[in-house]
Short mmCIF file of C-alpha atoms in Angstrom, two decimals:
data_model
loop_
_atom_site.label_atom_id
_atom_site.label_comp_id
_atom_site.label_asym_id
_atom_site.label_seq_id
_atom_site.Cartn_x
_atom_site.Cartn_y
_atom_site.Cartn_z
CA MET L 57 -14.25 -9.63 -6.81
CA ILE L 58 -11.13 -7.81 -7.96
CA ILE L 59 -8.42 -9.85 -9.69
CA LYS L 60 -4.69 -9.20 -9.92
CA GLY L 61 -3.91 -6.68 -12.65
CA GLN L 62 -7.46 -5.34 -12.81
CA ARG L 63 -7.80 -1.59 -13.35
CA PHE L 64 -10.76 0.73 -13.04
CA ASP L 65 -11.54 4.42 -12.75
CA LEU L 66 -12.05 5.99 -9.33
CA LEU L 67 -14.99 8.34 -9.60
CA ASN L 68 -15.22 9.52 -5.99
CA ARG L 69 -13.43 12.67 -4.88
CA LYS L 70 -12.49 10.89 -1.65
CA GLN L 71 -11.63 7.26 -2.26
CA VAL L 72 -11.93 4.83 0.64
CA VAL L 73 -10.04 1.53 0.71
CA ASP L 74 -10.66 -0.78 3.66
CA LEU L 75 -8.08 -3.37 4.74
CA GLU L 76 -8.88 -6.40 6.87
CA VAL L 77 -6.36 -8.89 8.22
CA GLU L 78 -7.24 -12.21 9.84
CA LYS L 79 -4.08 -12.40 11.94
CA PRO L 80 -3.32 -15.55 13.97
CA GLU L 81 -2.69 -15.13 17.70
CA ASN L 82 0.95 -16.30 17.43
CA ILE L 83 1.96 -13.30 15.29
CA PRO L 84 2.99 -10.36 17.54
CA GLU L 85 0.94 -7.17 17.40
CA GLY L 86 2.62 -4.55 15.21
CA ILE L 87 4.67 -6.97 13.07
CA LEU L 88 2.49 -6.31 10.02
CA GLN L 89 2.45 -2.75 8.67
CA ILE L 90 0.79 -0.80 5.88
CA MET L 91 2.34 2.20 4.15
CA VAL L 92 1.78 4.45 1.15
CA ILE L 93 4.64 5.62 -1.08
CA PRO L 94 4.21 8.62 -3.44
CA PHE L 95 5.75 8.62 -6.93
CA GLU L 96 6.15 11.40 -9.48
CA PHE L 97 5.43 11.03 -13.21
CA SER L 98 9.01 9.79 -13.62
CA ASN L 99 8.11 6.86 -11.31
CA LYS L 100 10.60 8.06 -8.72
CA VAL L 101 9.97 9.10 -5.14
CA PRO L 102 9.83 12.95 -5.07
CA LYS L 103 13.28 14.41 -4.51
CA ASN L 104 12.06 16.59 -1.67
CA TRP L 105 10.11 13.78 0.00
CA MET L 106 11.41 12.79 3.41
CA PRO L 107 10.20 10.16 5.88
CA THR L 108 8.90 12.88 8.20
CA ASP L 109 6.71 14.42 5.48
CA ALA L 110 3.02 13.64 5.34
CA ILE L 111 1.47 12.81 1.97
CA THR L 112 -1.10 15.53 1.45
CA GLY L 113 -4.52 14.00 0.85
CA VAL L 114 -3.69 10.53 2.27
CA SER L 115 -4.71 9.22 5.67
CA ILE L 116 -4.48 5.76 7.21
CA THR L 117 -6.79 5.09 10.13
CA LYS L 118 -7.12 2.09 12.42
CA LEU L 119 -10.84 1.25 12.66
CA ALA L 120 -10.58 -1.73 14.98
CA ILE L 121 -8.26 -4.63 15.70
CA ASN L 122 -7.02 -5.86 12.30
CA ARG L 123 -9.13 -3.31 10.35
CA PHE L 124 -7.75 -0.20 8.66
CA ARG L 125 -8.98 2.44 6.27
CA VAL L 126 -6.92 4.30 3.68
CA ILE L 127 -8.63 7.50 2.55
CA VAL L 128 -7.28 9.38 -0.44
CA ASP L 129 -8.64 12.84 -1.23
CA MET L 130 -7.94 12.91 -4.97
CA VAL L 131 -8.29 16.69 -5.22
CA ALA L 132 -5.82 17.31 -2.39
CA ILE L 133 -3.01 15.17 -3.85
CA PRO L 134 -0.26 17.51 -5.12
CA SER L 135 -0.13 17.74 -8.91
CA PHE L 136 3.45 16.41 -9.06
CA ILE L 137 2.32 13.09 -7.51
CA HIS L 138 1.36 10.60 -10.21
CA THR L 139 1.03 7.35 -8.25
CA LEU L 140 0.29 6.29 -4.68
CA THR L 141 1.47 2.73 -4.05
CA THR L 142 0.24 0.82 -1.01
CA ILE L 143 2.50 -1.80 0.55
CA ILE L 144 1.94 -4.30 3.33
CA HIS L 145 5.07 -5.66 4.97
CA ALA L 146 6.04 -7.83 7.90
CA GLU L 147 9.15 -6.05 9.08
CA LYS L 148 9.66 -3.89 12.12
CA THR L 149 12.93 -2.92 13.74
CA GLY L 150 13.68 -5.11 16.73
CA MET L 151 11.03 -7.71 15.84
CA MET L 152 11.18 -10.98 13.97
CA ARG L 153 10.78 -11.00 10.19
CA VAL L 154 7.67 -12.92 9.21
CA ASN L 155 6.50 -14.29 5.89
CA ILE L 156 3.16 -12.62 5.12
CA GLN L 157 1.75 -16.03 4.23
CA ASN L 158 1.95 -16.89 7.96
CA VAL L 159 0.04 -13.78 8.94
CA GLY L 160 -3.38 -14.88 7.71
CA ASN L 161 -5.86 -13.64 5.14
CA ILE L 162 -5.52 -10.08 3.88
CA PHE L 163 -8.38 -8.39 2.05
CA PHE L 164 -8.91 -4.96 0.49
CA ARG L 165 -12.33 -3.54 -0.29
CA VAL L 166 -12.64 -0.84 -2.93
CA ASN L 167 -16.01 0.40 -4.22
CA ASN L 168 -17.70 -2.64 -2.59
CA ALA L 169 -15.41 -5.04 -4.49
CA LEU L 170 -13.02 -7.41 -2.70
CA PHE L 171 -9.34 -8.01 -3.54
CA ASP L 172 -8.12 -11.11 -1.66
CA LEU L 173 -4.32 -11.07 -1.36
CA LYS L 174 -3.96 -14.52 0.26
CA GLU L 175 -2.72 -16.33 -2.86
CA TYR L 176 -0.10 -13.62 -3.50
CA ALA L 177 1.21 -13.36 0.07
CA ASN L 178 4.29 -15.60 -0.06
CA GLY L 179 7.04 -13.15 0.91
CA ARG L 180 7.87 -10.53 3.53
CA ALA L 181 6.27 -7.62 1.64
CA ILE L 182 3.54 -7.20 -0.92
CA VAL L 183 2.71 -4.29 -3.19
CA ALA L 184 -1.05 -4.53 -2.79
CA PHE L 185 -2.41 -1.84 -5.09
CA CYS L 186 -1.80 1.60 -6.50
CA MET L 187 -3.87 4.62 -7.40
CA TYR L 188 -2.56 6.62 -10.33
CA ARG L 189 -3.46 9.55 -12.56
CA ARG L 190 -4.41 8.98 -16.17
CA ASP L 191 -5.08 12.34 -17.78
CA LEU L 192 -7.64 13.94 -15.41
CA THR L 193 -8.89 10.64 -13.94
CA TRP L 194 -7.56 8.69 -10.99
CA ARG L 195 -7.47 4.92 -11.52
CA PHE L 196 -7.06 1.89 -9.25
CA ARG L 197 -4.81 -1.05 -10.13
CA ALA L 198 -4.72 -4.31 -8.16
CA ILE L 199 -1.07 -5.42 -8.07
CA GLY L 200 -0.56 -8.29 -5.58
CA GLU L 201 3.21 -8.46 -6.20
CA THR L 202 5.21 -10.22 -3.48
CA TYR L 203 8.82 -9.60 -2.43
CA GLN L 204 10.73 -12.39 -0.67
CA ASN L 205 13.27 -10.11 1.02
CA GLY L 206 10.69 -7.54 2.06
CA LEU L 207 11.25 -3.82 1.95
CA GLU L 208 14.85 -4.00 0.73
CA ASP L 209 13.64 -5.61 -2.53
CA ILE L 210 10.92 -2.98 -2.93
CA TYR L 211 13.36 -0.14 -2.29
CA GLN L 212 15.71 -1.59 -4.89
CA GLN L 213 13.02 -2.13 -7.57
CA TYR L 214 11.47 1.31 -7.12
CA ASP L 215 14.87 3.00 -6.69
CA ILE L 216 14.06 4.31 -3.20
CA PRO L 217 17.13 5.24 -1.15
CA VAL L 218 17.08 3.12 2.02
CA HIS L 219 17.43 6.21 4.22
CA LEU L 220 14.12 7.44 2.75
CA ALA L 221 12.17 4.53 4.20
CA PRO L 222 8.50 5.52 3.95
CA HIS L 223 7.16 7.02 7.14
CA GLN L 224 3.46 6.85 6.65
CA ARG L 225 2.83 3.37 7.98
CA LYS L 226 0.44 1.94 10.49
CA ASP L 227 0.89 -1.15 12.61
CA ILE L 228 -1.72 -3.81 11.87
#
């Protein structure tokens, strides 16, 4: 079991993180999304990063209904990227805004360990975890930080211009 704030080294060249959501039937398909935001060593989004750009070395794949896989090829990540932060949010243009707490249980599995986000899911967005460089080693950090106002709070805290809303997101 992984606990909030826990950190550990990632020893695999390709790191796999599986996401499972137990979504109730009354929540519309596509309301819940997952995305990855890249940060430089200065903890800012890269100046040349645009919503249409892919993050080299990162892929998000839908495995089945309510199951996703984030694969990060540590060697392929550009050297100027220091941190990859994964966010789950319940906002989609033209759809209702939902509190993640109403969505159901959300779990991440990393290296056969489980990080249950249920007790932290009391807002419209949650910073679930990040992977970051420490010297030559990539590390994992369980965050579980919730934002009541969703993406706008995250954009403000991480100083992300709203027009640079992250593109690499998958409907859950």
